[in-house]
Tab-separated table of C-alpha atoms in Angstrom:
chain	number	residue	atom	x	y	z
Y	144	UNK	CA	-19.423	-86.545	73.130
Y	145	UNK	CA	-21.459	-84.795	75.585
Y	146	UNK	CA	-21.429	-81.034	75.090
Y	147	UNK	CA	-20.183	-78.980	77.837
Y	148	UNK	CA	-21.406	-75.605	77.191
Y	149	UNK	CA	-21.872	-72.292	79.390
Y	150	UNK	CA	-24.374	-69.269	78.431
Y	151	UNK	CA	-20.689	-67.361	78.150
Y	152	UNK	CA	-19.143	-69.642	75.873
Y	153	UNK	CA	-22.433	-69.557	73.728
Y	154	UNK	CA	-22.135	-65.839	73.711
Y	155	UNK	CA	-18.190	-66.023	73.113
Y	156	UNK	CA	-18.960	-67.948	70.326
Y	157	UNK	CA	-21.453	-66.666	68.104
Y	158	UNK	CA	-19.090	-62.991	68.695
Y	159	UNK	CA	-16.420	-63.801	67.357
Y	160	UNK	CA	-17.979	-66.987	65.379
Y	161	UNK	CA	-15.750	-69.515	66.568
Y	162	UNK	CA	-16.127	-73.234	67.562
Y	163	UNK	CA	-13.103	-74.874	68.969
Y	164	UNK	CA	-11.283	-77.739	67.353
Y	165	UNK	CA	-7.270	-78.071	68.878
Y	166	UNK	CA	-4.866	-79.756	67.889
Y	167	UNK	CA	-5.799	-81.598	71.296
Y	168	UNK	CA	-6.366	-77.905	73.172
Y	169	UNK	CA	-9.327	-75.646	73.572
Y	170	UNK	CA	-11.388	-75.335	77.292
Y	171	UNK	CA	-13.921	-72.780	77.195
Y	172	UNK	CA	-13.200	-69.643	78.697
Y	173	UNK	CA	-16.283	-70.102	81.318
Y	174	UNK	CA	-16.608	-69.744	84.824
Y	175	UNK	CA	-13.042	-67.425	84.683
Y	176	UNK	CA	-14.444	-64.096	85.440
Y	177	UNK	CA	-12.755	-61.475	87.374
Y	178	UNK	CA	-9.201	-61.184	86.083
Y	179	UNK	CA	-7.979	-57.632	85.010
Y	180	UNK	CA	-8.915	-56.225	81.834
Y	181	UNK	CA	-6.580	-56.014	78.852
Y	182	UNK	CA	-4.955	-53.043	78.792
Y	183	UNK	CA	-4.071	-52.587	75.268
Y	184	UNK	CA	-5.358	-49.525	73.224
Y	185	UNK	CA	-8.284	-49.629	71.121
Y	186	UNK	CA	-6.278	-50.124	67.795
Y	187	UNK	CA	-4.765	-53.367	69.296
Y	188	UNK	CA	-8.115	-54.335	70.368
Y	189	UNK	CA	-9.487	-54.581	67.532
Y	190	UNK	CA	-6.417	-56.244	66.052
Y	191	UNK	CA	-6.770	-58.958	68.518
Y	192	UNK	CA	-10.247	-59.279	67.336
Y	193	UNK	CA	-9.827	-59.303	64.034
Y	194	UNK	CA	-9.872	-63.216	62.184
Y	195	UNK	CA	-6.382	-64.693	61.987
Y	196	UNK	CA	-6.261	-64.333	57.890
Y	197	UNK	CA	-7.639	-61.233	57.545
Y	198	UNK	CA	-5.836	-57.774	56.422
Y	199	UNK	CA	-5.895	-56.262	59.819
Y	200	UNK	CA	-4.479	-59.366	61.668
Y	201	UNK	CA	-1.993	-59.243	59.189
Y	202	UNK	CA	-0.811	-56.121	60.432
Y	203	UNK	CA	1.656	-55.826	63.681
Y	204	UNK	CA	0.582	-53.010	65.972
Y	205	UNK	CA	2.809	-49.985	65.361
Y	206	UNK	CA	3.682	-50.088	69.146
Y	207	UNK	CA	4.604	-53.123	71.053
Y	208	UNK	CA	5.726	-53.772	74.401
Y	209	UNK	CA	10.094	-53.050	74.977
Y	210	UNK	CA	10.253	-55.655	77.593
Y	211	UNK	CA	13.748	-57.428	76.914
Y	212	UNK	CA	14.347	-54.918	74.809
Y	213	UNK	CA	13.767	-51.954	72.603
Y	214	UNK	CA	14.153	-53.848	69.099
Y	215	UNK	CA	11.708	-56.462	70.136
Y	216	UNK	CA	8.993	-53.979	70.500
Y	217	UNK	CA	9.438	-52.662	66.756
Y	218	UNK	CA	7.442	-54.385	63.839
Y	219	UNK	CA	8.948	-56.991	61.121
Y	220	UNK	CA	11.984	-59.026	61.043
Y	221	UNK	CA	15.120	-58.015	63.958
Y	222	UNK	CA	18.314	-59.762	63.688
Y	223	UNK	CA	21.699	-58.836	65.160
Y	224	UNK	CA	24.647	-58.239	63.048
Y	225	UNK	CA	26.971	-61.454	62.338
Y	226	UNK	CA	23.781	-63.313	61.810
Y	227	UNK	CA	23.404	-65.857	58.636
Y	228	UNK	CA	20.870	-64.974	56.439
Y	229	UNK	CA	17.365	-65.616	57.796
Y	230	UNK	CA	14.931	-68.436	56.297
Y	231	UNK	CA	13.094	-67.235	53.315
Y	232	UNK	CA	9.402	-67.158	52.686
Y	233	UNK	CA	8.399	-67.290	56.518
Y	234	UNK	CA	5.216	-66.223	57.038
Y	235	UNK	CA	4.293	-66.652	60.946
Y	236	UNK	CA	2.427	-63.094	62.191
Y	237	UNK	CA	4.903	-63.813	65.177
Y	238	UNK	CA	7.998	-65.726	65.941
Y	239	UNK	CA	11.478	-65.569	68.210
Y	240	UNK	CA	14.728	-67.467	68.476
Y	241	UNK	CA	16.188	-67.531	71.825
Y	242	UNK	CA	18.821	-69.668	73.473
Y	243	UNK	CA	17.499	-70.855	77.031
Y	244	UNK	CA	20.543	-70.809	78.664
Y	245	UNK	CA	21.402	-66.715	78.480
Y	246	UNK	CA	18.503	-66.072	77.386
Y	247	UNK	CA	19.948	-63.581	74.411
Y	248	UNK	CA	17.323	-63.447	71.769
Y	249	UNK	CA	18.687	-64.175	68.497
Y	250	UNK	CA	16.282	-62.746	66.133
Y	251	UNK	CA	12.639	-62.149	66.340
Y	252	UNK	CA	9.526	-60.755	63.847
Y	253	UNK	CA	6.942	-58.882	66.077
Y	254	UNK	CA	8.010	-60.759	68.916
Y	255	UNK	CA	5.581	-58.643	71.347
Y	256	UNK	CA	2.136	-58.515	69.721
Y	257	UNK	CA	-0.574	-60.095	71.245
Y	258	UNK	CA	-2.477	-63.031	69.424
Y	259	UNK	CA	-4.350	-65.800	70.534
Y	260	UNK	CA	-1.987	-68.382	71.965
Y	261	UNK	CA	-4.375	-71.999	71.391
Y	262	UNK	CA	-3.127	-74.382	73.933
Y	263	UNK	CA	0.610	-73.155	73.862
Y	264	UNK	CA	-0.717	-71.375	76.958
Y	265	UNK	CA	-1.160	-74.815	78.466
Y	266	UNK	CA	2.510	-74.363	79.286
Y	267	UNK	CA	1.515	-72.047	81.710
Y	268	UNK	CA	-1.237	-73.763	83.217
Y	269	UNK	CA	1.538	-76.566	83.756
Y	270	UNK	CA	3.961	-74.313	85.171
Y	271	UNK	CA	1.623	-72.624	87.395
Y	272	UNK	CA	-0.781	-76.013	88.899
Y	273	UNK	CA	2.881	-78.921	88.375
Y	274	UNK	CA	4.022	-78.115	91.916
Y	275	UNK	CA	0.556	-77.977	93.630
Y	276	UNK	CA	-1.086	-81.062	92.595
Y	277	UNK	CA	0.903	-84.016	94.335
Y	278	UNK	CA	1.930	-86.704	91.937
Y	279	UNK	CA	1.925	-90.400	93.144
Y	280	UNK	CA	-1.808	-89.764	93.532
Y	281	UNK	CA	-4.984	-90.832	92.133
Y	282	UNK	CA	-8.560	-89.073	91.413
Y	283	UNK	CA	-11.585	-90.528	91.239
Y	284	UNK	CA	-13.292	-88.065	88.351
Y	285	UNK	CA	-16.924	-85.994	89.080
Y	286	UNK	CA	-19.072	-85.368	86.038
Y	287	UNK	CA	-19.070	-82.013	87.964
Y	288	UNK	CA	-15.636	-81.458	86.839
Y	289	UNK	CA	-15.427	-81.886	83.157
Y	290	UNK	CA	-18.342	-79.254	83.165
Y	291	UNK	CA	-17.433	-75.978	81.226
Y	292	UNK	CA	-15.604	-77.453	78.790
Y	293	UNK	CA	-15.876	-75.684	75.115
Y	294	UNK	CA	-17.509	-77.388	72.498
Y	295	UNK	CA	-15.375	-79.224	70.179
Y	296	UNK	CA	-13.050	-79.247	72.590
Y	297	UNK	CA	-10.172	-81.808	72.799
Y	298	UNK	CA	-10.239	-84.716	75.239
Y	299	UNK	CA	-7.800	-87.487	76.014
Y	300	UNK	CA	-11.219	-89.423	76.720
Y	301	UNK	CA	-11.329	-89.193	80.554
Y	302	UNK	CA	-14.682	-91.126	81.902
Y	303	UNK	CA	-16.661	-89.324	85.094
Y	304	UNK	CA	-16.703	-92.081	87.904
Y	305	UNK	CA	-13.279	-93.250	87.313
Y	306	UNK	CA	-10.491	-93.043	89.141
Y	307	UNK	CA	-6.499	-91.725	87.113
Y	308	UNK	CA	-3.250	-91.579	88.159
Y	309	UNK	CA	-2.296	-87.395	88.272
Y	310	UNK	CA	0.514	-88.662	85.886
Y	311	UNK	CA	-1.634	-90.508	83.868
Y	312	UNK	CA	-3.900	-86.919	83.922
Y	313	UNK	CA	-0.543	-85.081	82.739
Y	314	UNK	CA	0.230	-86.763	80.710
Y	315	UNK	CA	-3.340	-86.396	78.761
Y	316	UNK	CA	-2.625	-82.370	78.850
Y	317	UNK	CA	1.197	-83.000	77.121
Y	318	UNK	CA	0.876	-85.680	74.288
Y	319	UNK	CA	-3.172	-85.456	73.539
Y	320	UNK	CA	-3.896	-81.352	74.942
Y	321	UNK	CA	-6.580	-82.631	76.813
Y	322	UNK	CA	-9.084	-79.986	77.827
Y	323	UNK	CA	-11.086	-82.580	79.811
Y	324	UNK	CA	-7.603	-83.362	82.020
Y	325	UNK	CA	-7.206	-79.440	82.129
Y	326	UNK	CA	-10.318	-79.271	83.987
Y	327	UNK	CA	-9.820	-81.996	85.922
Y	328	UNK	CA	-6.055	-81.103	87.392
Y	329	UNK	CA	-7.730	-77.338	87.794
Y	330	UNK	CA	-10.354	-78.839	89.973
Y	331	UNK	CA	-7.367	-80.067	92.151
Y	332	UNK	CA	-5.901	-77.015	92.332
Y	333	UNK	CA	-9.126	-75.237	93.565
Y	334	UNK	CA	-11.074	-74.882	90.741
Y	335	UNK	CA	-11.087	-73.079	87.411
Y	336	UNK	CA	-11.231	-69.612	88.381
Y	337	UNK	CA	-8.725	-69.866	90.897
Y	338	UNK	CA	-6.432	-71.667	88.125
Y	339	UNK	CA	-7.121	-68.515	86.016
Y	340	UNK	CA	-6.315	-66.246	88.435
Y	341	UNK	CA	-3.230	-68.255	89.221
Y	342	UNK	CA	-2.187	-68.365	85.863
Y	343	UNK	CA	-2.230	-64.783	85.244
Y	344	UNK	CA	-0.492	-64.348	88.746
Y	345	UNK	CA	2.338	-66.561	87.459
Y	346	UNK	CA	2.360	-65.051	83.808
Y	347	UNK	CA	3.058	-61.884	85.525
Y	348	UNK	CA	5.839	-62.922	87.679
Y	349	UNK	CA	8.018	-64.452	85.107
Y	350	UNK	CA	7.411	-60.763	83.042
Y	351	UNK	CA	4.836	-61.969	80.754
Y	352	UNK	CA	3.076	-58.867	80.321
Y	353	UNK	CA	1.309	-59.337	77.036
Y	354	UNK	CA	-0.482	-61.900	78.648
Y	355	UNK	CA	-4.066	-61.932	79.444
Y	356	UNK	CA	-5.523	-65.546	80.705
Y	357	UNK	CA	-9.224	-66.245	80.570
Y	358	UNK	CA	-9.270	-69.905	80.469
Y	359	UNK	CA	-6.446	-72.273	81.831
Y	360	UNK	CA	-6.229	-74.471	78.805
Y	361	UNK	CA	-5.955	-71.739	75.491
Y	362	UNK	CA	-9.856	-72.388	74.317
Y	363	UNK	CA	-10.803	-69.277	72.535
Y	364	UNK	CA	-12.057	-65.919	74.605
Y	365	UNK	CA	-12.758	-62.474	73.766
Y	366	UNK	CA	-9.238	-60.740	74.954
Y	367	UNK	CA	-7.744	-64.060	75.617
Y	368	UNK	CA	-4.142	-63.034	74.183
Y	369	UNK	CA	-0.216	-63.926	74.868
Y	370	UNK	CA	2.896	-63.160	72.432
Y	371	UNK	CA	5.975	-65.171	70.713
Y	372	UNK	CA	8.069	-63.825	73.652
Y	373	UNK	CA	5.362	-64.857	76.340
Y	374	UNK	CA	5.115	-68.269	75.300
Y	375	UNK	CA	9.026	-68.645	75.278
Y	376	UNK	CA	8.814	-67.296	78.750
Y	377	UNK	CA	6.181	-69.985	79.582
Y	378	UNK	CA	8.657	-72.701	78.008
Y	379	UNK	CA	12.081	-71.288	79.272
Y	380	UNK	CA	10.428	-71.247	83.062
Y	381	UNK	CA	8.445	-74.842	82.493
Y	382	UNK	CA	11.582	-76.631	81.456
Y	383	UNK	CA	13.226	-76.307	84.941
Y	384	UNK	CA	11.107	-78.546	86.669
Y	385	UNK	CA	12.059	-81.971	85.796
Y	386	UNK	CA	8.276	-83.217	85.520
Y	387	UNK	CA	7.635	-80.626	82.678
Y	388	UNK	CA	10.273	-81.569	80.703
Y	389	UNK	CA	9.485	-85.436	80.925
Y	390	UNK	CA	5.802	-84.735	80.083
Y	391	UNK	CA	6.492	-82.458	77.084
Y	392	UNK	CA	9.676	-84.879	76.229
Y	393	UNK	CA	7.245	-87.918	75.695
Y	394	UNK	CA	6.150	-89.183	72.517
Y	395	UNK	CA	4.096	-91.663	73.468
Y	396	UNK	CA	2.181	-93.717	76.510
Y	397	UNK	CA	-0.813	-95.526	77.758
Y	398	UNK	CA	-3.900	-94.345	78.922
Y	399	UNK	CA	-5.954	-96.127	81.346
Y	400	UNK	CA	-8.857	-97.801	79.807
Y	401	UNK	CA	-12.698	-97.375	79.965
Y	402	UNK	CA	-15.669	-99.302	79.710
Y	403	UNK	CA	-15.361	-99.083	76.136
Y	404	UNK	CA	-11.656	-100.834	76.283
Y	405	UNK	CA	-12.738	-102.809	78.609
Y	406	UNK	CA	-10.486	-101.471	81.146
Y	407	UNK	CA	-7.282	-101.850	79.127
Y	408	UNK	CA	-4.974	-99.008	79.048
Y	409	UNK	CA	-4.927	-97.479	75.103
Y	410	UNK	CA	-1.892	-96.116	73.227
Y	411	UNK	CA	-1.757	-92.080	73.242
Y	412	UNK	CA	0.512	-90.239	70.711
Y	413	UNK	CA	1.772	-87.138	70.907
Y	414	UNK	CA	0.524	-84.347	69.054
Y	415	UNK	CA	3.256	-82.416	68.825
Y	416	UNK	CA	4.391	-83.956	65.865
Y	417	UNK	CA	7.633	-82.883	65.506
Y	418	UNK	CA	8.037	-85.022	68.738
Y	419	UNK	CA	6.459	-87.705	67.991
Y	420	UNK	CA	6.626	-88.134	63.893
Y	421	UNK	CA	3.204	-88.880	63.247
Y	422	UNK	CA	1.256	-87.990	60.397
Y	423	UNK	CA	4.245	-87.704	58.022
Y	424	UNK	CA	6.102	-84.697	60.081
Y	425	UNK	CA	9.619	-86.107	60.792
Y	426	UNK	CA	11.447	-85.957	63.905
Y	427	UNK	CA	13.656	-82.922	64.986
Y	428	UNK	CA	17.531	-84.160	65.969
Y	429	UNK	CA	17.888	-82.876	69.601
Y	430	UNK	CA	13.981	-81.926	70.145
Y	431	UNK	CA	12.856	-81.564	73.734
Y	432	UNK	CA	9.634	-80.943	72.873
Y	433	UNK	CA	7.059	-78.232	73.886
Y	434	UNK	CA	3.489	-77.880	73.037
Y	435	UNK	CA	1.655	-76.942	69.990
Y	436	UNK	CA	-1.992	-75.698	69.543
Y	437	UNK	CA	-4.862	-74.786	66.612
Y	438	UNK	CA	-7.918	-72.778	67.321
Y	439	UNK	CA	-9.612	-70.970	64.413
Y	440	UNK	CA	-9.099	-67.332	65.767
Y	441	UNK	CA	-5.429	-68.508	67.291
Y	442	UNK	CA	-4.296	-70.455	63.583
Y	443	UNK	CA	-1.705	-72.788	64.871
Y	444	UNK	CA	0.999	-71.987	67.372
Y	445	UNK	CA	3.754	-73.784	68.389
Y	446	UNK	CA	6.893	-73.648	70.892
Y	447	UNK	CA	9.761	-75.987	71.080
Y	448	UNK	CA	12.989	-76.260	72.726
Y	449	UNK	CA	15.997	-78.490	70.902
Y	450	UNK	CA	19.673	-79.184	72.384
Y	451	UNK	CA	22.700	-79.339	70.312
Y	452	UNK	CA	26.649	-78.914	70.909
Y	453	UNK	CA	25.376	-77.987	74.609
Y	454	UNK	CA	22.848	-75.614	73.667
Y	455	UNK	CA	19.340	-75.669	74.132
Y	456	UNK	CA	17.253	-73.189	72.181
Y	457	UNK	CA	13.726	-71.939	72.201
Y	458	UNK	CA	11.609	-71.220	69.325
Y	459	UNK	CA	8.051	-69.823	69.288
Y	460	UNK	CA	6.088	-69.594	66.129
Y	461	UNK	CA	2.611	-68.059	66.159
Y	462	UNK	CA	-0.085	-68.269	62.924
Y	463	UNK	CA	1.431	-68.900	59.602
Y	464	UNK	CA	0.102	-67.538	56.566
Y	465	UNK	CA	0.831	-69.639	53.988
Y	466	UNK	CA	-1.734	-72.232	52.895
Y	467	UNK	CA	0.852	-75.168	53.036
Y	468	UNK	CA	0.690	-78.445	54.314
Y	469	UNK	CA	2.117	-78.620	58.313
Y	470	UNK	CA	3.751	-75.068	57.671
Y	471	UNK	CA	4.042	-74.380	61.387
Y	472	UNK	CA	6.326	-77.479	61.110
Y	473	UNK	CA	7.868	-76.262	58.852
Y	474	UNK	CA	8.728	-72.967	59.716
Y	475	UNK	CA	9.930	-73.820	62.935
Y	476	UNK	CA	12.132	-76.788	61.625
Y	477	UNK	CA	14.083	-73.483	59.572
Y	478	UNK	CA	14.320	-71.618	62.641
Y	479	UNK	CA	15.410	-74.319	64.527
Y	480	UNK	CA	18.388	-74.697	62.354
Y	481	UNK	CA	18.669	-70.830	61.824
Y	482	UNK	CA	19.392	-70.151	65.406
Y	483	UNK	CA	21.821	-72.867	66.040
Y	484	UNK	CA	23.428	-71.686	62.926
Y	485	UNK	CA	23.281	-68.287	64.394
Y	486	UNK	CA	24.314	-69.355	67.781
Y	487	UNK	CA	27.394	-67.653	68.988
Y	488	UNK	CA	27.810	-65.822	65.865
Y	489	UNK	CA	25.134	-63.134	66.090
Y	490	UNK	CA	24.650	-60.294	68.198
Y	491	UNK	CA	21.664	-60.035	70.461
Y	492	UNK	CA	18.420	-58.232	69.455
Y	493	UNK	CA	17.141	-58.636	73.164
Y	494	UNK	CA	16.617	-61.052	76.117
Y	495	UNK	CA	14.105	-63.021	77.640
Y	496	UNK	CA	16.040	-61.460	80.862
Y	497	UNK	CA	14.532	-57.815	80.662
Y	498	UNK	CA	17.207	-56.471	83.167
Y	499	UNK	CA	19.547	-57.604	80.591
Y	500	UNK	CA	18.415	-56.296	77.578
Y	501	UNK	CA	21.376	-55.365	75.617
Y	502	UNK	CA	21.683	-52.502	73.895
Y	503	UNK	CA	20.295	-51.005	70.536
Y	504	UNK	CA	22.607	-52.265	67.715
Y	505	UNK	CA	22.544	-51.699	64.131
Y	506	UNK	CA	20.219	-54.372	62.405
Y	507	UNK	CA	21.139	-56.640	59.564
Y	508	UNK	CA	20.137	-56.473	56.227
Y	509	UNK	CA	16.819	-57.995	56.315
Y	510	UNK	CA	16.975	-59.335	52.674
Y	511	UNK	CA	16.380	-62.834	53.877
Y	512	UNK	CA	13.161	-62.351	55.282
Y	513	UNK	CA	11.284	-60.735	52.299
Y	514	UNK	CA	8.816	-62.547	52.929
Y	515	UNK	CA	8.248	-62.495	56.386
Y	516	UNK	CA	5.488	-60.704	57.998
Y	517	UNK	CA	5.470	-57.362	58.659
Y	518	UNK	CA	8.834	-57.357	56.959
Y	519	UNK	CA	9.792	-55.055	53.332
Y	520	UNK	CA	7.853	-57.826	52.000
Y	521	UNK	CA	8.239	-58.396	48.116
Y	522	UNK	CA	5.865	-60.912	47.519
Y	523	UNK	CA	2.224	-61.656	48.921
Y	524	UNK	CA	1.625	-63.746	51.815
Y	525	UNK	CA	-0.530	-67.264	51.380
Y	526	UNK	CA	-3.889	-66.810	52.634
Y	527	UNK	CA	-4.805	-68.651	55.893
Y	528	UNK	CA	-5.129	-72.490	55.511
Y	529	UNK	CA	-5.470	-74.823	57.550
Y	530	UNK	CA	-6.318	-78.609	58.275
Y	531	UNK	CA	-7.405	-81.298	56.649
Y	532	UNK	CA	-8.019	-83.403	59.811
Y	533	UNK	CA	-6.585	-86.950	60.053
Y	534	UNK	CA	-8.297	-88.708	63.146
Y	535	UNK	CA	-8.469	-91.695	65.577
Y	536	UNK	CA	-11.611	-92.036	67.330
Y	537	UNK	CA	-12.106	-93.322	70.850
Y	538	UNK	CA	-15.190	-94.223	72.670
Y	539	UNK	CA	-15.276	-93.730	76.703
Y	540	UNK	CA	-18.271	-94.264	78.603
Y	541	UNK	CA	-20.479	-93.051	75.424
Y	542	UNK	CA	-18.036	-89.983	75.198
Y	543	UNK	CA	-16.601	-89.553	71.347
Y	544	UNK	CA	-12.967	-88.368	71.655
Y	545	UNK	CA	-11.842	-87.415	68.520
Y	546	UNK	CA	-8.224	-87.142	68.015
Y	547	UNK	CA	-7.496	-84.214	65.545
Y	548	UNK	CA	-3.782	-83.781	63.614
Y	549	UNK	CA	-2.820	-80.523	62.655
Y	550	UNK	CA	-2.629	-80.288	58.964
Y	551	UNK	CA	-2.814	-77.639	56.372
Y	552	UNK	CA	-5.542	-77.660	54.317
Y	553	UNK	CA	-8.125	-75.234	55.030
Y	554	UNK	CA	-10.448	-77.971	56.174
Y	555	UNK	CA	-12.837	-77.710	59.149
Y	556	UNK	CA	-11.822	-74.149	60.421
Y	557	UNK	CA	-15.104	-73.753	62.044
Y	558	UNK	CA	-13.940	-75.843	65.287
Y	559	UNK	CA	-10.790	-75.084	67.530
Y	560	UNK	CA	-8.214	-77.704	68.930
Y	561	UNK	CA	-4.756	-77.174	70.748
């Protein structure tokens, strides 16, 4: 696959010494300067620096952002009272249970700090770029505009020359986090920095405020960051536009062909396993879908929403710990059936609402969450683990797309997918 590569993203990556291997995410950050600077203090800097297993990113800041409410800003497990017990043995540095519909947050763990998202924030370049690209359209690509790209990134296997549907490009960016559609539906919105820019204009408007955007599909950057309540923002917000919700709702499609198919359209599954039930993950009753992600600094990240009994809840789960196989699955799976569990039974601990936080209540007993980070934890977390990579391969036009799962293994952690 050719190597897209900018004298930035060199730089990016030999400072923080990451390559980029998604879970289908990962564009490179270039070409996306002047957006604000992060305005986090120098300890939280250096947290957000720090690699995903060690001690430090292990550690929540002491002070988080209160937006939606004072409890979510505090470190370690926050659940309402008349809540079940929470899931044992979690080990996500970040993750929140919210119901869509109120938006009452049912419990959260460090719901607020600021992590590398991996191409979860692809949920916000869909949310910002869905209603300005018409759809009914087609695109004849330029090589111009897969240029920038990180290396290692994930691509659905778009050829330059030929011309795609903009469904057929959205659908690349939903089921196989396609960096090379990314850049492509960015270069129809005006380019990549205006995306960016865009992105961080619409991250702020919905109250995403521990949101920094530096490229518009989640590839990893120096001060790149977003939170557990950010991303649920992202989703919550996405979900109301019907073409959203179909893209992230679908398991599986065709892709137009190449040289290399001869033309034919090719099968595309969904990485979002949960979705889809590939790779021995099985399907969630009632899953909408969402988007997961895996970069080596972000770990893996995932956000899903799931309807039941006329609810539809949100769950966003950011870098498990434990070295287990398809533990972000797994963990958000529990939560999943923690919060409708909870549903209607527990008090608040905030909203994704801000001007309708509720008040500060009494927690519950966190005995349930011993494990969880930044909890009273009892027992030591698992260190970070992840991947052993399962993978289809697809030539286009002399371009090697490799199709990455998400596993848990600890294999190849030197490249970043989405």
């Amino acid at each position: 696959m050719r190597s897209f590569t900018s004298p930035w993203l060199r730089h990016a990556v030999a400072g923080l010494s990451v390559t980029a291997v998604t879970t289908f995410a990962g564009v490179s950050p270039a070409a996306a300067g002047g957006h604000r600077a992060t305005d986090t203090s120098a300890v939280e800097k250096r947290q957000e620096a720090a690699a995903p297993g060690s001690k430090a990113a292990r550690t929540p800041p002491a002070r988080m952002s209160s937006v939606g409410g004072e409890r979510l800003g505090r470190p370690g497990p926050q659940v309402g009272s008349g809540a079940p017990e929470l899931p044992r043995g979690l080990t996500a540095l970040s993750w929140i249970v919210s119901d869509a519909g109120s938006g009452q947050v049912l419990a959260a763990s460090n719901a607020h700090w600021r992590l590398p998202p991996a191409s979860t924030l692809k949920m916000l370049f869909a949310d910002t770029v869905l209603p300005s690209v018409a759809h009914g359209t087609s695109h004849r690509v330029t090589p111009g505009e897969l240029e920038g790209m990180g290396s290692g990134s994930s691509a659905v296997g778009i050829v330059p020359g030929q011309s795609y549907g903009v469904a057929d490009l959205w659908r690349g960016v939903f089921l196989r986090s396609g960096n090379d559609a990314v850049h492509v539906l960015a270069a129809l919105h005006g380019g990549v920095p205006k995306t960016v820019a865009d992105m961080q204009k619409r991250a702020d408007e919905l109250g995403a405020k521990d949101t920094h955007v530096l490229s518009p599909d989640g590839y990893d950057a120096p001060g790149q960051v977003s939170s557990a309540y950010d991303l649920s923002l992202f989703l919550r917000a996405g979900l109301k536009n019907p073409d959203f919700k179909e893209y992230c709702s679908t398991a599986q499609a065709e892709f137009p062909g190449g040289p290399s198919t001869k033309g034919k359209p090719f099968a595309i599954a969904n990485t979002n396993r949960m979705l889809s039930g590939i790779d021995g993950v099985a399907k969630y009753p009632g899953l909408i879908g969402g988007k997961n992600g895996y970069t080596t600094h972000a770990g893996n990240t995932l956000a899903e929403a799931a309807h039941r009994d006329g609810r539809t809840l949100l769950v966003t789960v950011m870098n498990p710990q434990a070295e287990k196989h398809d533990e972000v699955y797994n963990e958000m799976r529990r939560l999943l059936d923690w919060g409708f569990s909870a549903a209607g039974r527990a008090q608040p601990v905030g909203s994704l609402d801000p001007m309708v936080a509720p008040p500060v209540a009494a927690a519950a007993p966190p005995a349930s969450s011993a494990t969880a980070v930044g909890g009273a934890a009892s027992e030591p977390l698992g260190a970070l683990g992840w991947a052993g990579i399962g993978g289809a391969v697809a030539v286009a036009a002399g371009a090697v797309v490799v199709v990455v799962s998400q596993r848990g293994s600890g294999h190849e952690r030197g490249r970043s997918t989405g």
